[in-house]
Tab-separated table of C-alpha atoms in Angstrom:
chain	number	residue	atom	x	y	z
K	1	ALA	CA	0.409	0.116	0.054
K	2	ILE	CA	0.704	3.554	-0.766
K	3	GLN	CA	2.098	5.374	2.885
K	4	LEU	CA	1.551	9.036	3.532
K	5	THR	CA	3.893	10.689	5.232
K	6	GLN	CA	3.033	14.635	6.671
K	7	SER	CA	5.151	16.395	8.240
K	8	PRO	CA	5.962	18.813	10.639
K	9	SER	CA	2.965	16.642	12.505
K	10	SER	CA	1.944	20.267	14.431
K	11	LEU	CA	3.264	23.491	13.843
K	12	SER	CA	2.281	26.560	15.812
K	13	ALA	CA	1.742	30.146	13.901
K	14	SER	CA	0.118	33.363	14.145
K	15	VAL	CA	-2.864	34.892	11.897
K	16	GLY	CA	-1.857	36.722	8.932
K	17	ASP	CA	1.899	34.028	8.634
K	18	ARG	CA	2.842	31.526	5.940
K	19	VAL	CA	2.441	28.080	6.522
K	20	THR	CA	4.023	24.941	4.106
K	21	ILE	CA	2.818	21.912	5.221
K	22	THR	CA	4.552	18.837	3.542
K	23	CYS	CA	2.891	15.620	2.308
K	24	ARG	CA	5.657	12.490	0.691
K	25	ALA	CA	4.126	9.160	-1.088
K	26	SER	CA	6.470	6.292	-0.304
K	27	GLU	CA	5.438	5.343	-4.614
K	28	GLY	CA	4.917	8.145	-7.221
K	29	ILE	CA	0.682	8.782	-7.599
K	30	GLY	CA	1.039	11.251	-9.952
K	31	SER	CA	-1.165	14.245	-9.501
K	32	ALA	CA	-3.310	11.749	-7.162
K	33	LEU	CA	-3.407	14.248	-4.190
K	34	ALA	CA	-6.388	16.062	-2.719
K	35	TRP	CA	-6.263	17.811	0.742
K	36	TYR	CA	-8.768	18.189	3.859
K	37	GLN	CA	-8.740	20.026	6.288
K	38	GLN	CA	-10.773	18.537	10.042
K	39	LYS	CA	-11.985	20.034	12.749
K	40	PRO	CA	-12.667	18.816	16.132
K	41	GLY	CA	-15.751	16.814	15.846
K	42	LYS	CA	-16.524	17.840	12.729
K	43	PRO	CA	-16.125	15.439	9.095
K	44	PRO	CA	-13.200	16.325	7.166
K	45	ASN	CA	-13.204	18.906	4.610
K	46	LEU	CA	-11.966	18.757	1.454
K	47	VAL	CA	-9.629	21.808	0.488
K	48	ILE	CA	-7.739	20.732	-2.859
K	49	TYR	CA	-8.097	17.585	-5.352
K	50	ASP	CA	-5.696	16.896	-8.029
K	51	VAL	CA	-3.049	18.610	-6.055
K	52	SER	CA	-3.740	22.002	-6.710
K	53	SER	CA	-7.174	22.078	-7.795
K	54	LEU	CA	-9.112	24.489	-5.395
K	55	HIS	CA	-12.762	22.916	-4.071
K	56	SER	CA	-15.751	24.791	-4.445
K	57	GLY	CA	-15.598	27.286	-2.087
K	58	VAL	CA	-12.392	27.190	-0.393
K	59	PRO	CA	-10.806	30.560	0.023
K	60	SER	CA	-7.880	31.457	-3.049
K	61	ARG	CA	-5.462	31.620	0.211
K	62	PHE	CA	-4.650	27.795	-0.072
K	63	SER	CA	-2.844	26.226	-3.448
K	64	GLY	CA	-1.549	22.849	-3.589
K	65	SER	CA	1.510	21.848	-5.047
K	66	GLY	CA	3.678	19.315	-6.250
K	67	SER	CA	3.622	16.639	-8.605
K	68	GLY	CA	5.004	11.952	-8.280
K	69	THR	CA	5.918	11.845	-4.766
K	70	ASP	CA	6.420	15.426	-3.364
K	71	PHE	CA	3.779	17.727	-1.774
K	72	THR	CA	2.779	20.677	-0.467
K	73	LEU	CA	-0.329	22.803	0.708
K	74	THR	CA	0.801	26.338	1.249
K	75	ILE	CA	-1.901	28.836	3.460
K	76	SER	CA	-1.087	31.781	2.208
K	77	SER	CA	-1.919	34.436	5.167
K	78	LEU	CA	-3.058	32.452	7.807
K	79	GLN	CA	-7.051	32.975	9.122
K	80	PRO	CA	-8.513	32.174	12.522
K	81	GLU	CA	-10.708	29.542	10.194
K	82	ASP	CA	-8.301	27.679	9.217
K	83	PHE	CA	-6.748	25.942	12.614
K	84	ALA	CA	-7.264	22.718	12.423
K	85	THR	CA	-5.358	19.609	10.871
K	86	TYR	CA	-4.546	19.135	7.624
K	87	TYR	CA	-4.472	15.625	6.385
K	88	CYS	CA	-3.563	14.672	2.242
K	89	GLN	CA	-5.248	11.570	0.072
K	90	GLN	CA	-3.901	10.100	-2.679
K	91	PHE	CA	-6.078	7.474	-4.842
K	92	ASN	CA	-3.960	6.978	-7.394
K	93	SER	CA	-3.556	2.632	-5.935
K	94	TYR	CA	-6.913	2.333	-3.560
K	95	LEU	CA	-7.103	5.278	-0.721
K	96	THR	CA	-4.553	6.305	1.177
K	97	PHE	CA	-4.425	9.427	3.884
K	98	GLY	CA	-1.365	10.727	5.539
K	99	GLY	CA	-1.483	11.236	9.590
K	100	GLY	CA	-1.791	14.698	9.946
K	101	THR	CA	-0.501	17.955	10.144
K	102	LYS	CA	-2.297	19.893	13.402
K	103	VAL	CA	-1.885	23.909	12.675
K	104	GLU	CA	-2.447	25.609	16.201
K	105	LEU	CA	-2.515	28.837	17.477
K	106	LYS	CA	1.003	30.417	18.603
T	1	GLN	CA	-28.096	19.702	-0.384
T	2	LEU	CA	-26.999	15.936	0.319
T	3	GLN	CA	-26.769	14.542	3.743
T	4	VAL	CA	-25.054	11.797	4.791
T	5	GLN	CA	-25.479	10.177	8.475
T	6	GLU	CA	-24.554	6.838	9.981
T	7	SER	CA	-26.053	5.026	12.852
T	8	GLY	CA	-25.390	1.565	14.549
T	9	PRO	CA	-24.372	0.735	17.513
T	10	GLY	CA	-22.217	2.960	19.940
T	11	LEU	CA	-19.913	0.091	21.850
T	12	VAL	CA	-19.389	-3.443	20.508
T	13	LYS	CA	-16.982	-6.331	22.805
T	14	PRO	CA	-14.267	-7.525	21.471
T	15	SER	CA	-14.488	-9.597	19.114
T	16	GLU	CA	-18.018	-9.665	18.097
T	17	THR	CA	-19.457	-7.616	14.924
T	18	LEU	CA	-19.954	-4.181	13.961
T	19	SER	CA	-22.764	-3.169	12.323
T	20	LEU	CA	-23.269	0.409	10.784
T	21	THR	CA	-26.036	1.836	8.289
T	22	CYS	CA	-26.112	5.535	6.494
T	23	THR	CA	-28.661	7.001	5.496
T	24	VAL	CA	-28.560	9.251	2.734
T	25	SER	CA	-31.154	12.243	2.166
T	26	GLY	CA	-31.382	15.084	0.102
T	27	GLY	CA	-30.970	12.730	-2.950
T	28	SER	CA	-31.212	9.040	-4.102
T	29	ILE	CA	-28.072	6.981	-3.610
T	30	SER	CA	-29.223	5.276	-7.019
T	31	SER	CA	-28.773	8.209	-9.061
T	32	GLY	CA	-24.966	9.594	-10.744
T	33	GLY	CA	-23.522	7.031	-10.357
T	34	TYR	CA	-20.851	7.050	-7.214
T	35	TYR	CA	-18.550	4.670	-5.544
T	36	TRP	CA	-20.289	5.309	-1.895
T	37	ALA	CA	-17.917	4.727	0.950
T	38	TRP	CA	-16.626	3.880	4.190
T	39	LEU	CA	-14.628	5.706	6.562
T	40	ARG	CA	-12.882	5.511	9.852
T	41	LEU	CA	-10.997	8.105	11.923
T	42	PRO	CA	-8.568	6.634	14.880
T	43	PRO	CA	-7.708	8.638	17.660
T	44	GLY	CA	-4.401	9.959	17.144
T	45	LYS	CA	-4.190	8.654	13.277
T	46	GLY	CA	-4.513	9.654	9.749
T	47	PRO	CA	-8.240	8.617	8.200
T	48	GLU	CA	-8.531	5.011	6.897
T	49	TRP	CA	-10.784	5.003	3.678
T	50	LEU	CA	-12.326	0.703	4.792
T	51	VAL	CA	-15.143	0.238	1.049
T	52	SER	CA	-16.555	1.262	-1.537
T	53	ILE	CA	-20.021	0.287	-3.311
T	54	HIS	CA	-21.458	1.333	-6.241
T	55	LEU	CA	-25.195	1.143	-7.678
T	56	THR	CA	-24.299	-1.970	-9.287
T	57	GLY	CA	-23.211	-3.971	-6.505
T	58	ARG	CA	-19.253	-3.729	-8.288
T	59	ASP	CA	-17.049	-3.101	-4.565
T	60	TYR	CA	-13.991	-2.662	-2.993
T	61	TYR	CA	-12.328	-2.943	0.007
T	62	ASN	CA	-8.531	-2.077	1.589
T	63	PRO	CA	-7.394	-4.298	1.066
T	64	SER	CA	-5.650	-4.818	4.949
T	65	LEU	CA	-9.862	-5.252	6.482
T	66	LYS	CA	-10.792	-6.688	3.457
T	67	SER	CA	-11.105	-10.764	4.913
T	68	ARG	CA	-13.592	-8.333	8.069
T	69	LEU	CA	-15.373	-6.460	5.452
T	70	SER	CA	-18.841	-6.156	4.162
T	71	ILE	CA	-20.743	-3.914	2.887
T	72	SER	CA	-24.105	-3.315	1.164
T	73	MET	CA	-26.762	-1.083	-0.353
T	74	ASP	CA	-30.653	-0.800	-0.377
T	75	THR	CA	-32.358	1.383	-2.605
T	76	SER	CA	-35.706	1.344	-1.413
T	77	LYS	CA	-34.040	2.648	1.564
T	78	ASN	CA	-31.380	4.889	0.690
T	79	GLN	CA	-28.816	3.598	2.241
T	80	PHE	CA	-25.777	1.290	2.187
T	81	SER	CA	-24.274	-0.329	5.167
T	82	LEU	CA	-20.828	-1.744	6.733
T	83	ARG	CA	-20.071	-5.059	8.629
T	84	LEU	CA	-17.003	-5.254	10.022
T	85	SER	CA	-16.637	-9.054	12.102
T	86	SER	CA	-13.727	-10.511	14.860
T	87	VAL	CA	-13.285	-6.516	16.492
T	88	THR	CA	-10.829	-5.628	18.038
T	89	VAL	CA	-9.518	-2.534	20.952
T	90	ALA	CA	-7.646	-0.932	17.392
T	91	ASP	CA	-11.561	-0.489	15.061
T	92	THR	CA	-12.519	2.382	18.081
T	93	ALA	CA	-12.883	5.030	16.518
T	94	VAL	CA	-15.174	7.593	14.913
T	95	TYR	CA	-16.490	5.827	11.047
T	96	TYR	CA	-17.916	7.940	8.424
T	97	CYS	CA	-19.722	7.684	5.528
T	98	ALA	CA	-19.527	9.692	2.785
T	99	ARG	CA	-19.832	10.048	-1.422
T	100	PRO	CA	-16.996	10.721	-3.403
T	101	LEU	CA	-17.073	14.004	-6.205
T	102	ALA	CA	-19.012	12.703	-9.525
T	103	GLY	CA	-16.308	9.791	-10.355
T	104	ARG	CA	-12.927	11.151	-8.896
T	105	ASP	CA	-11.519	9.683	-5.315
T	106	PHE	CA	-12.010	11.789	-3.004
T	107	PHE	CA	-14.749	12.926	-0.824
T	108	ASP	CA	-16.747	15.897	-0.971
T	109	TYR	CA	-19.678	15.057	1.482
T	110	TRP	CA	-19.104	13.541	4.354
T	111	GLY	CA	-22.020	11.956	7.782
T	112	GLN	CA	-21.059	13.692	10.529
T	113	GLY	CA	-19.229	10.155	12.253
T	114	ALA	CA	-20.306	7.572	14.606
T	115	GLN	CA	-18.456	6.847	17.594
T	116	VAL	CA	-17.347	3.352	17.944
T	117	THR	CA	-16.161	2.033	21.054
T	118	VAL	CA	-14.591	-1.600	20.691
T	119	SER	CA	-14.621	-2.990	24.724
T	120	SER	CA	-15.732	-4.880	27.009
């Protein structure tokens, strides 16, 4: 099974900061990668799919990049509602998720 | 607006079978050609995809859990169901049903989740 490793597992940031989260796949997955945001007690919300396509209604401060095995999610200017846990998911071979990155208030 | 909602026991004993049902509202489970799915979120870990099913009955399973999983669909009730046999404490998680974006393998509709604890 394809494994996804996210880094860091947690980070502390302030409102207005630029935040970057990395997702590394154990083998090449082309562009078959999505990102989700999850807040406590809520289900995950789709943020980005196909590496860099923004899901409907998602603010443009979110962006994604990468290919092959290395991918990033960037929040250009962190807002109060962005404090959450973020997961990557690959759909190249079956479906697997990363372990998550918790974005906390500094 | 499509909604999906999980239901089932919140506590299951070790070695028993976990059964959950997902009820779909605001849309028909028979339309659109979607692969309806079950996922779970174990405490302190990332989500884990379990199984997906299509209206035609075609299904595909997480290989690591396939021997213990089964999924079924009841179009008359607009529901699909999950069974996980021989559960252990490692199966304790929040279980979600979800629908992917049309024709794709990532999810834009999720239920609120059902906490299932495996304990004697």
